[in-house]
Amino acid sequence: MSTAILTGPPVPGSSLEGDLRSLGFDVRSAADAAATVQLLDAVPPGERVALVDPRFVGHVHALRLGLTDPRFPAAAVPGALTAQPQARAALGRALRTAPLTAPDEVAAALDAGGTAVQRPELGSLVAAVPHDQAARTETEAAVAAVDDEAVRLRTAVKSRDGFFTTYCISPYSRYLARWCARRGLTPNQVTTASLLTALVAAGCAATGTRGGYVAAGLLLLVSFVLDCTDGQLARYSLQYSTMGAWLDATFDRAKEYAYYAGLALGAIRGGDDVWALALGAMVLQTCRHVVDFSFNEANHDATGNTSPTAALSGKLDSVGWTVWVRRMIVLPIGERWAMIAVLTAVTTPRTVFYALLIGCAFAACYTTAGRVLRSLTRRATRTDRAAQALADLADSGALAESVAATARNGRPGGGFLAPVLALAGAAILVVCALLNGGTWTFVGAAVLYAFFGGLAVRASLKGALDWLVPPLFRIAEYCAILILAVEADVAGALPAAFALVAAVAYHHYDTVYRIKGGSGAPPNWLVRVIGGHEGRTLLVAVLAVLVPADGFPLALTAVAVAIALVAGVESIRFWVSSGAPAVHDEGEPA
């Protein structure tokens, strides 16, 4: 139970107390500042406290936005302020420093004292403290003129989504989210239902029958509807949580990649081996995401963030139809899953993967080219935080760190040397894998790759194109595993490689969402234990040489299981801890 303190006597005829109770608050009244402090001290330290002006007039959803969002230590709307346990001490200091009672004054004091107060956008919602009866009557009329439930439903949908999600899913999934909220279901339960539905869809695809493929396509669409619903439910009811952040950050990829595996298994039943295509699709999709994450982390807090390319993009966005075309051609999750579902139902797994690889390859070229042009033409100063995020995303292990420490010569960040070195190392590794995979020559190439990887990260990654370094490392590592598995030409090698890339990709997604949440990368010991990108690549290269061909799949599987256990256990420990961030992505990922 949370406590709301009315900072003055209740106003006769007001519904404020009832509104606060409907939001889960125990309502108490204080006559003056001293009484407010006494009531605050009486509330257990682990509970949320709200200060509300009894003259407040506004929508219930405005109060909900200002007082119940768990993501912010302190938040306020006009006439109301809330403080979670981590901001309670600052609230107490503000109330004791000056005889303040008005929530707006207390919120200003918190801001002045260094405690950030979140002020949500209310849009057409009303939240005000009228000072006389005429103003109160006018404000009440403004409240009556706006349906806050309609606003609540509308704002439950992401402000930026793909065409398919916006026009084919959200028009009804928002009502499903409300239905779930009224029955006490949580976003985590809906997220889990979405995962289970996708896994059943993968199982149907694995049957290899036309009926199974049709059922798989339908269930994949149902899973996506639930995937949209969980986020809308979280926004509708403001049920954000650290566990929800972890589930949201990992289940989308788990669903998609499990479905790829189901299609590959189904194709095998039909006499067609498409494991290489399935693994290629997973590699391409993961590398696309790394490009997105790396570019965004490099530039989200850059100063002087302007370029002619960005200006052209802004002009195109002013023409309505171009917005949707540009969102659709990057094949975001809604369009991609719809394409996969339809093609699964009416064609074959091989056709699905061909379409997926062609579409995602075009999207990757389009988005990466645009970002390179933006980076080359903008005048921006990148921050130390951005450079550290790129270094963390690089996922360098002990070998690369040793090279970096040995070669470090005080070279400042900037220029194009880092991406050139990363590209050179990746090119040597991939080309040698194609020509000499499974030989000691390739092991030598892996050693050279580790050397180039260390040189690439030896200085601060502040150059215009340094955001390309992590994606180049991902391409090199994943493609090397794919090529070695193909060249092994033994049953089980490609499924084992699929499992290994999936385990490593989970670690990389986990790194991304920790950084996005402001918690930094996983601990250095974890990166060292699982080898870093260069250590894992060298290990797989050595295994390809030393392990007999028929034992190579088992060796890859053992490495995959070890990485999954170590990285998975640490990830779960972090995301269920009280210090994990509540990360909820408001943009549709690729």
mmCIF file of C-alpha atoms in Angstrom, residues 123-409:
data_model
loop_
_atom_site.group_PDB
_atom_site.id
_atom_site.type_symbol
_atom_site.label_atom_id
_atom_site.label_comp_id
_atom_site.label_asym_id
_atom_site.label_seq_id
_atom_site.Cartn_x
_atom_site.Cartn_y
_atom_site.Cartn_z
ATOM 1 C CA GLY A 123 -1.161 16.077 -23.618
ATOM 2 C CA SER A 124 -4.908 16.715 -23.482
ATOM 3 C CA LEU A 125 -5.198 15.435 -19.908
ATOM 4 C CA VAL A 126 -5.934 18.020 -17.229
ATOM 5 C CA ALA A 127 -4.065 18.480 -13.944
ATOM 6 C CA ALA A 128 -4.421 21.807 -12.163
ATOM 7 C CA VAL A 129 -4.881 23.539 -8.800
ATOM 8 C CA PRO A 130 -7.571 26.204 -9.256
ATOM 9 C CA HIS A 131 -7.462 28.939 -6.626
ATOM 10 C CA ASP A 132 -11.087 30.080 -6.690
ATOM 11 C CA GLN A 133 -14.500 28.667 -7.479
ATOM 12 C CA ALA A 134 -14.689 30.192 -10.948
ATOM 13 C CA ALA A 135 -11.370 28.644 -11.947
ATOM 14 C CA ARG A 136 -12.443 25.347 -10.399
ATOM 15 C CA THR A 137 -15.666 25.295 -12.409
ATOM 16 C CA GLU A 138 -13.736 26.055 -15.598
ATOM 17 C CA THR A 139 -11.182 23.299 -14.876
ATOM 18 C CA GLU A 140 -13.923 20.763 -14.119
ATOM 19 C CA ALA A 141 -15.496 21.596 -17.484
ATOM 20 C CA ALA A 142 -12.130 20.990 -19.169
ATOM 21 C CA VAL A 143 -11.915 17.622 -17.426
ATOM 22 C CA ALA A 144 -15.392 16.655 -18.584
ATOM 23 C CA ALA A 145 -14.530 17.589 -22.174
ATOM 24 C CA VAL A 146 -11.755 14.978 -22.440
ATOM 25 C CA ASP A 147 -12.279 11.225 -22.122
ATOM 26 C CA ASP A 148 -9.247 10.127 -20.137
ATOM 27 C CA GLU A 149 -9.940 6.435 -20.839
ATOM 28 C CA ALA A 150 -9.712 7.128 -24.573
ATOM 29 C CA VAL A 151 -6.435 8.976 -23.973
ATOM 30 C CA ARG A 152 -5.182 6.114 -21.826
ATOM 31 C CA LEU A 153 -5.952 3.595 -24.570
ATOM 32 C CA ARG A 154 -4.381 5.736 -27.259
ATOM 33 C CA THR A 155 -1.175 6.351 -25.314
ATOM 34 C CA ALA A 156 -0.847 2.655 -24.510
ATOM 35 C CA VAL A 157 0.324 2.262 -28.122
ATOM 36 C CA LYS A 158 3.895 3.163 -28.998
ATOM 37 C CA SER A 159 4.274 6.582 -30.550
ATOM 38 C CA ARG A 160 6.545 5.116 -33.251
ATOM 39 C CA ASP A 161 5.733 1.731 -34.716
ATOM 40 C CA GLY A 162 5.876 -0.013 -38.050
ATOM 41 C CA PHE A 163 3.037 0.080 -40.603
ATOM 42 C CA PHE A 164 1.864 -3.473 -39.956
ATOM 43 C CA THR A 165 1.848 -3.017 -36.188
ATOM 44 C CA THR A 166 0.143 0.383 -36.353
ATOM 45 C CA TYR A 167 -2.657 -0.550 -38.748
ATOM 46 C CA CYS A 168 -3.047 -4.315 -38.415
ATOM 47 C CA ILE A 169 -2.337 -5.042 -34.735
ATOM 48 C CA SER A 170 -2.665 -1.990 -32.461
ATOM 49 C CA PRO A 171 -6.279 -1.092 -33.431
ATOM 50 C CA TYR A 172 -7.458 -4.149 -31.456
ATOM 51 C CA SER A 173 -4.491 -5.208 -29.304
ATOM 52 C CA ARG A 174 -4.942 -2.108 -27.134
ATOM 53 C CA TYR A 175 -8.388 -3.386 -26.169
ATOM 54 C CA LEU A 176 -6.885 -6.776 -25.416
ATOM 55 C CA ALA A 177 -4.409 -4.968 -23.159
ATOM 56 C CA ARG A 178 -7.294 -3.288 -21.326
ATOM 57 C CA TRP A 179 -9.077 -6.625 -21.013
ATOM 58 C CA CYS A 180 -5.951 -8.100 -19.438
ATOM 59 C CA ALA A 181 -5.592 -5.151 -17.061
ATOM 60 C CA ARG A 182 -9.180 -5.459 -15.841
ATOM 61 C CA ARG A 183 -8.614 -9.122 -15.054
ATOM 62 C CA GLY A 184 -5.439 -8.525 -13.119
ATOM 63 C CA LEU A 185 -3.046 -10.003 -15.661
ATOM 64 C CA THR A 186 0.485 -8.611 -15.694
ATOM 65 C CA PRO A 187 2.689 -7.741 -18.680
ATOM 66 C CA ASN A 188 5.084 -10.508 -17.650
ATOM 67 C CA GLN A 189 2.309 -13.084 -17.889
ATOM 68 C CA VAL A 190 1.363 -11.854 -21.361
ATOM 69 C CA THR A 191 5.034 -11.861 -22.403
ATOM 70 C CA THR A 192 5.355 -15.452 -21.231
ATOM 71 C CA ALA A 193 2.188 -16.389 -23.114
ATOM 72 C CA SER A 194 3.681 -14.825 -26.246
ATOM 73 C CA LEU A 195 6.857 -16.893 -25.815
ATOM 74 C CA LEU A 196 4.940 -20.124 -25.256
ATOM 75 C CA THR A 197 2.770 -19.457 -28.308
ATOM 76 C CA ALA A 198 5.872 -18.860 -30.454
ATOM 77 C CA LEU A 199 7.461 -22.062 -29.159
ATOM 78 C CA VAL A 200 4.297 -23.995 -30.050
ATOM 79 C CA ALA A 201 4.455 -22.342 -33.488
ATOM 80 C CA ALA A 202 8.051 -23.526 -33.844
ATOM 81 C CA GLY A 203 6.950 -27.021 -32.857
ATOM 82 C CA CYS A 204 4.229 -26.952 -35.509
ATOM 83 C CA ALA A 205 6.759 -25.835 -38.120
ATOM 84 C CA ALA A 206 9.043 -28.686 -37.053
ATOM 85 C CA THR A 207 6.402 -31.237 -38.106
ATOM 86 C CA GLY A 208 7.258 -30.558 -41.735
ATOM 87 C CA THR A 209 3.618 -30.934 -42.847
ATOM 88 C CA ARG A 210 1.486 -28.382 -44.686
ATOM 89 C CA GLY A 211 -1.004 -28.346 -41.835
ATOM 90 C CA GLY A 212 1.808 -27.789 -39.397
ATOM 91 C CA TYR A 213 3.150 -24.887 -41.466
ATOM 92 C CA VAL A 214 -0.285 -23.242 -41.660
ATOM 93 C CA ALA A 215 -0.755 -23.606 -37.900
ATOM 94 C CA ALA A 216 2.772 -22.282 -37.345
ATOM 95 C CA GLY A 217 2.081 -19.161 -39.387
ATOM 96 C CA LEU A 218 -1.173 -18.439 -37.556
ATOM 97 C CA LEU A 219 0.381 -19.017 -34.135
ATOM 98 C CA LEU A 220 3.340 -16.782 -34.986
ATOM 99 C CA LEU A 221 0.903 -13.952 -35.709
ATOM 100 C CA VAL A 222 -0.927 -14.654 -32.441
ATOM 101 C CA SER A 223 2.414 -14.535 -30.643
ATOM 102 C CA PHE A 224 3.124 -11.146 -32.205
ATOM 103 C CA VAL A 225 -0.284 -9.827 -31.140
ATOM 104 C CA LEU A 226 0.538 -10.869 -27.570
ATOM 105 C CA ASP A 227 4.002 -9.342 -27.959
ATOM 106 C CA CYS A 228 2.389 -5.988 -28.769
ATOM 107 C CA THR A 229 -0.165 -6.439 -26.011
ATOM 108 C CA ASP A 230 2.383 -6.893 -23.226
ATOM 109 C CA GLY A 231 3.968 -3.500 -23.892
ATOM 110 C CA GLN A 232 0.581 -1.832 -24.274
ATOM 111 C CA LEU A 233 -0.543 -3.394 -21.008
ATOM 112 C CA ALA A 234 2.587 -2.066 -19.291
ATOM 113 C CA ARG A 235 1.883 1.440 -20.605
ATOM 114 C CA TYR A 236 -1.859 1.225 -19.944
ATOM 115 C CA SER A 237 -1.466 0.194 -16.310
ATOM 116 C CA LEU A 238 2.090 1.508 -15.725
ATOM 117 C CA GLN A 239 3.222 -1.964 -14.673
ATOM 118 C CA TYR A 240 6.939 -1.667 -15.365
ATOM 119 C CA SER A 241 9.385 -3.976 -13.613
ATOM 120 C CA THR A 242 12.964 -5.162 -13.729
ATOM 121 C CA MET A 243 11.830 -8.697 -14.506
ATOM 122 C CA GLY A 244 9.655 -7.321 -17.288
ATOM 123 C CA ALA A 245 12.662 -5.485 -18.701
ATOM 124 C CA TRP A 246 14.649 -8.709 -18.843
ATOM 125 C CA LEU A 247 11.800 -10.692 -20.398
ATOM 126 C CA ASP A 248 11.103 -7.955 -22.937
ATOM 127 C CA ALA A 249 14.797 -7.699 -23.832
ATOM 128 C CA THR A 250 15.299 -11.401 -24.519
ATOM 129 C CA PHE A 251 12.053 -13.124 -25.456
ATOM 130 C CA ASP A 252 11.597 -11.455 -28.862
ATOM 131 C CA ARG A 253 14.891 -12.861 -30.070
ATOM 132 C CA ALA A 254 14.276 -16.230 -28.404
ATOM 133 C CA LYS A 255 10.909 -16.503 -30.166
ATOM 134 C CA GLU A 256 12.228 -15.592 -33.594
ATOM 135 C CA TYR A 257 15.320 -17.764 -33.456
ATOM 136 C CA ALA A 258 13.416 -20.735 -32.026
ATOM 137 C CA TYR A 259 11.047 -20.382 -34.965
ATOM 138 C CA TYR A 260 14.001 -20.446 -37.372
ATOM 139 C CA ALA A 261 15.109 -23.699 -35.743
ATOM 140 C CA GLY A 262 11.586 -25.111 -36.055
ATOM 141 C CA LEU A 263 11.528 -24.310 -39.770
ATOM 142 C CA ALA A 264 14.923 -25.972 -40.233
ATOM 143 C CA LEU A 265 13.738 -29.107 -38.429
ATOM 144 C CA GLY A 266 10.570 -29.190 -40.520
ATOM 145 C CA ALA A 267 12.569 -28.868 -43.722
ATOM 146 C CA ILE A 268 14.749 -31.806 -42.695
ATOM 147 C CA ARG A 269 11.605 -33.926 -42.337
ATOM 148 C CA GLY A 270 10.748 -32.959 -45.891
ATOM 149 C CA GLY A 271 14.201 -33.900 -47.172
ATOM 150 C CA ASP A 272 15.620 -30.381 -47.447
ATOM 151 C CA ASP A 273 18.524 -29.274 -45.210
ATOM 152 C CA VAL A 274 18.271 -25.496 -44.628
ATOM 153 C CA TRP A 275 20.224 -25.234 -41.371
ATOM 154 C CA ALA A 276 22.849 -23.069 -43.089
ATOM 155 C CA LEU A 277 20.121 -20.668 -44.211
ATOM 156 C CA ALA A 278 18.587 -20.618 -40.724
ATOM 157 C CA LEU A 279 21.938 -19.843 -39.143
ATOM 158 C CA GLY A 280 22.654 -17.232 -41.811
ATOM 159 C CA ALA A 281 19.316 -15.546 -41.096
ATOM 160 C CA MET A 282 20.068 -15.455 -37.372
ATOM 161 C CA VAL A 283 23.559 -14.039 -38.000
ATOM 162 C CA LEU A 284 22.231 -11.366 -40.344
ATOM 163 C CA GLN A 285 19.398 -10.339 -38.045
ATOM 164 C CA THR A 286 21.649 -10.174 -34.971
ATOM 165 C CA CYS A 287 24.256 -8.132 -36.817
ATOM 166 C CA ARG A 288 21.531 -5.724 -37.956
ATOM 167 C CA HIS A 289 20.576 -5.165 -34.346
ATOM 168 C CA VAL A 290 24.198 -4.623 -33.327
ATOM 169 C CA VAL A 291 24.496 -1.923 -36.006
ATOM 170 C CA ASP A 292 21.370 -0.241 -34.596
ATOM 171 C CA PHE A 293 22.497 -0.437 -30.986
ATOM 172 C CA SER A 294 26.075 0.611 -31.686
ATOM 173 C CA PHE A 295 25.097 3.624 -33.796
ATOM 174 C CA ASN A 296 22.506 4.784 -31.284
ATOM 175 C CA GLU A 297 24.845 4.436 -28.312
ATOM 176 C CA ALA A 298 27.588 6.317 -30.153
ATOM 177 C CA ASN A 299 25.338 9.261 -30.975
ATOM 178 C CA HIS A 300 22.507 9.522 -28.464
ATOM 179 C CA ASP A 301 24.336 12.109 -26.318
ATOM 180 C CA ALA A 302 26.638 13.598 -28.976
ATOM 181 C CA THR A 303 26.897 17.390 -29.175
ATOM 182 C CA GLY A 304 26.562 19.229 -32.458
ATOM 183 C CA ASN A 305 24.555 16.300 -33.794
ATOM 184 C CA THR A 306 23.710 17.704 -37.244
ATOM 185 C CA SER A 307 24.335 16.618 -40.823
ATOM 186 C CA PRO A 308 22.870 17.257 -44.293
ATOM 187 C CA THR A 309 21.753 13.628 -44.382
ATOM 188 C CA ALA A 310 19.808 14.088 -41.142
ATOM 189 C CA ALA A 311 18.264 17.276 -42.533
ATOM 190 C CA LEU A 312 17.151 15.409 -45.671
ATOM 191 C CA SER A 313 15.664 12.673 -43.508
ATOM 192 C CA GLY A 314 13.729 15.297 -41.572
ATOM 193 C CA LYS A 315 12.337 16.741 -44.793
ATOM 194 C CA LEU A 316 11.263 13.305 -45.975
ATOM 195 C CA ASP A 317 9.519 12.706 -42.657
ATOM 196 C CA SER A 318 7.381 15.776 -43.331
ATOM 197 C CA VAL A 319 5.821 13.925 -46.282
ATOM 198 C CA GLY A 320 3.459 11.410 -44.725
ATOM 199 C CA TRP A 321 3.728 8.495 -47.132
ATOM 200 C CA THR A 322 7.541 8.512 -47.131
ATOM 201 C CA VAL A 323 7.558 7.875 -43.382
ATOM 202 C CA TRP A 324 5.729 4.585 -43.789
ATOM 203 C CA VAL A 325 7.726 3.500 -46.842
ATOM 204 C CA ARG A 326 11.006 4.141 -45.041
ATOM 205 C CA ARG A 327 9.803 2.249 -41.973
ATOM 206 C CA MET A 328 8.591 -0.706 -44.019
ATOM 207 C CA ILE A 329 11.673 -1.183 -46.192
ATOM 208 C CA VAL A 330 13.869 -1.744 -43.135
ATOM 209 C CA LEU A 331 11.697 -4.806 -42.442
ATOM 210 C CA PRO A 332 10.948 -4.155 -38.743
ATOM 211 C CA ILE A 333 9.656 -6.894 -36.512
ATOM 212 C CA GLY A 334 5.991 -6.500 -37.453
ATOM 213 C CA GLU A 335 6.522 -6.642 -41.207
ATOM 214 C CA ARG A 336 9.163 -9.347 -40.841
ATOM 215 C CA TRP A 337 7.012 -11.638 -38.724
ATOM 216 C CA ALA A 338 4.015 -11.118 -40.993
ATOM 217 C CA MET A 339 6.142 -12.054 -44.017
ATOM 218 C CA ILE A 340 7.527 -15.126 -42.244
ATOM 219 C CA ALA A 341 4.057 -16.231 -41.124
ATOM 220 C CA VAL A 342 2.452 -15.899 -44.561
ATOM 221 C CA LEU A 343 5.341 -17.530 -46.411
ATOM 222 C CA THR A 344 5.453 -20.382 -43.904
ATOM 223 C CA ALA A 345 1.784 -21.124 -44.514
ATOM 224 C CA VAL A 346 1.899 -21.065 -48.330
ATOM 225 C CA THR A 347 5.486 -21.923 -49.343
ATOM 226 C CA THR A 348 8.472 -23.896 -48.025
ATOM 227 C CA PRO A 349 11.072 -23.193 -45.304
ATOM 228 C CA ARG A 350 13.731 -22.643 -47.984
ATOM 229 C CA THR A 351 11.586 -19.939 -49.591
ATOM 230 C CA VAL A 352 11.000 -18.348 -46.190
ATOM 231 C CA PHE A 353 14.721 -18.108 -45.518
ATOM 232 C CA TYR A 354 15.555 -16.851 -49.005
ATOM 233 C CA ALA A 355 12.992 -14.055 -48.639
ATOM 234 C CA LEU A 356 14.218 -13.297 -45.134
ATOM 235 C CA LEU A 357 17.877 -13.146 -46.164
ATOM 236 C CA ILE A 358 17.192 -10.975 -49.207
ATOM 237 C CA GLY A 359 14.893 -8.593 -47.332
ATOM 238 C CA CYS A 360 17.126 -8.260 -44.281
ATOM 239 C CA ALA A 361 20.250 -7.863 -46.422
ATOM 240 C CA PHE A 362 18.637 -4.997 -48.345
ATOM 241 C CA ALA A 363 17.436 -3.404 -45.102
ATOM 242 C CA ALA A 364 20.890 -3.763 -43.546
ATOM 243 C CA CYS A 365 22.566 -2.114 -46.555
ATOM 244 C CA TYR A 366 20.005 0.709 -46.596
ATOM 245 C CA THR A 367 20.208 1.567 -42.909
ATOM 246 C CA THR A 368 23.970 1.120 -42.588
ATOM 247 C CA ALA A 369 24.693 3.258 -45.653
ATOM 248 C CA GLY A 370 22.479 6.025 -44.286
ATOM 249 C CA ARG A 371 24.194 5.929 -40.919
ATOM 250 C CA VAL A 372 27.650 5.985 -42.463
ATOM 251 C CA LEU A 373 26.660 9.073 -44.489
ATOM 252 C CA ARG A 374 25.271 10.750 -41.388
ATOM 253 C CA SER A 375 28.404 9.972 -39.426
ATOM 254 C CA LEU A 376 30.711 11.316 -42.134
ATOM 255 C CA THR A 377 28.792 14.542 -42.667
ATOM 256 C CA ARG A 378 27.790 15.535 -39.158
ATOM 257 C CA ARG A 379 29.946 17.675 -36.934
ATOM 258 C CA ALA A 380 29.685 16.044 -33.541
ATOM 259 C CA THR A 381 31.762 15.590 -30.413
ATOM 260 C CA ARG A 382 31.216 12.162 -28.930
ATOM 261 C CA THR A 383 31.303 11.738 -25.189
ATOM 262 C CA ASP A 384 33.376 9.522 -22.922
ATOM 263 C CA ARG A 385 30.192 7.630 -22.054
ATOM 264 C CA ALA A 386 29.546 6.852 -25.728
ATOM 265 C CA ALA A 387 33.139 5.693 -26.196
ATOM 266 C CA GLN A 388 32.854 3.415 -23.171
ATOM 267 C CA ALA A 389 29.575 1.974 -24.473
ATOM 268 C CA LEU A 390 31.259 1.103 -27.773
ATOM 269 C CA ALA A 391 34.182 -0.488 -25.937
ATOM 270 C CA ASP A 392 31.733 -2.568 -23.903
ATOM 271 C CA LEU A 393 29.780 -3.579 -27.008
ATOM 272 C CA ALA A 394 33.057 -4.685 -28.615
ATOM 273 C CA ASP A 395 33.141 -7.535 -26.064
ATOM 274 C CA SER A 396 36.936 -7.804 -26.032
ATOM 275 C CA GLY A 397 38.399 -10.658 -24.027
ATOM 276 C CA ALA A 398 41.777 -11.192 -22.392
ATOM 277 C CA LEU A 399 43.665 -11.636 -25.675
ATOM 278 C CA ALA A 400 42.473 -8.380 -27.235
ATOM 279 C CA GLU A 401 42.874 -6.513 -23.948
ATOM 280 C CA SER A 402 46.474 -7.725 -23.671
ATOM 281 C CA VAL A 403 47.237 -6.487 -27.177
ATOM 282 C CA ALA A 404 45.535 -3.181 -26.445
ATOM 283 C CA ALA A 405 47.484 -2.707 -23.218
ATOM 284 C CA THR A 406 50.789 -3.550 -24.895
ATOM 285 C CA ALA A 407 50.182 -1.365 -27.950
ATOM 286 C CA ARG A 408 48.626 1.559 -26.115
ATOM 287 C CA ASN A 409 50.673 4.648 -26.865
#
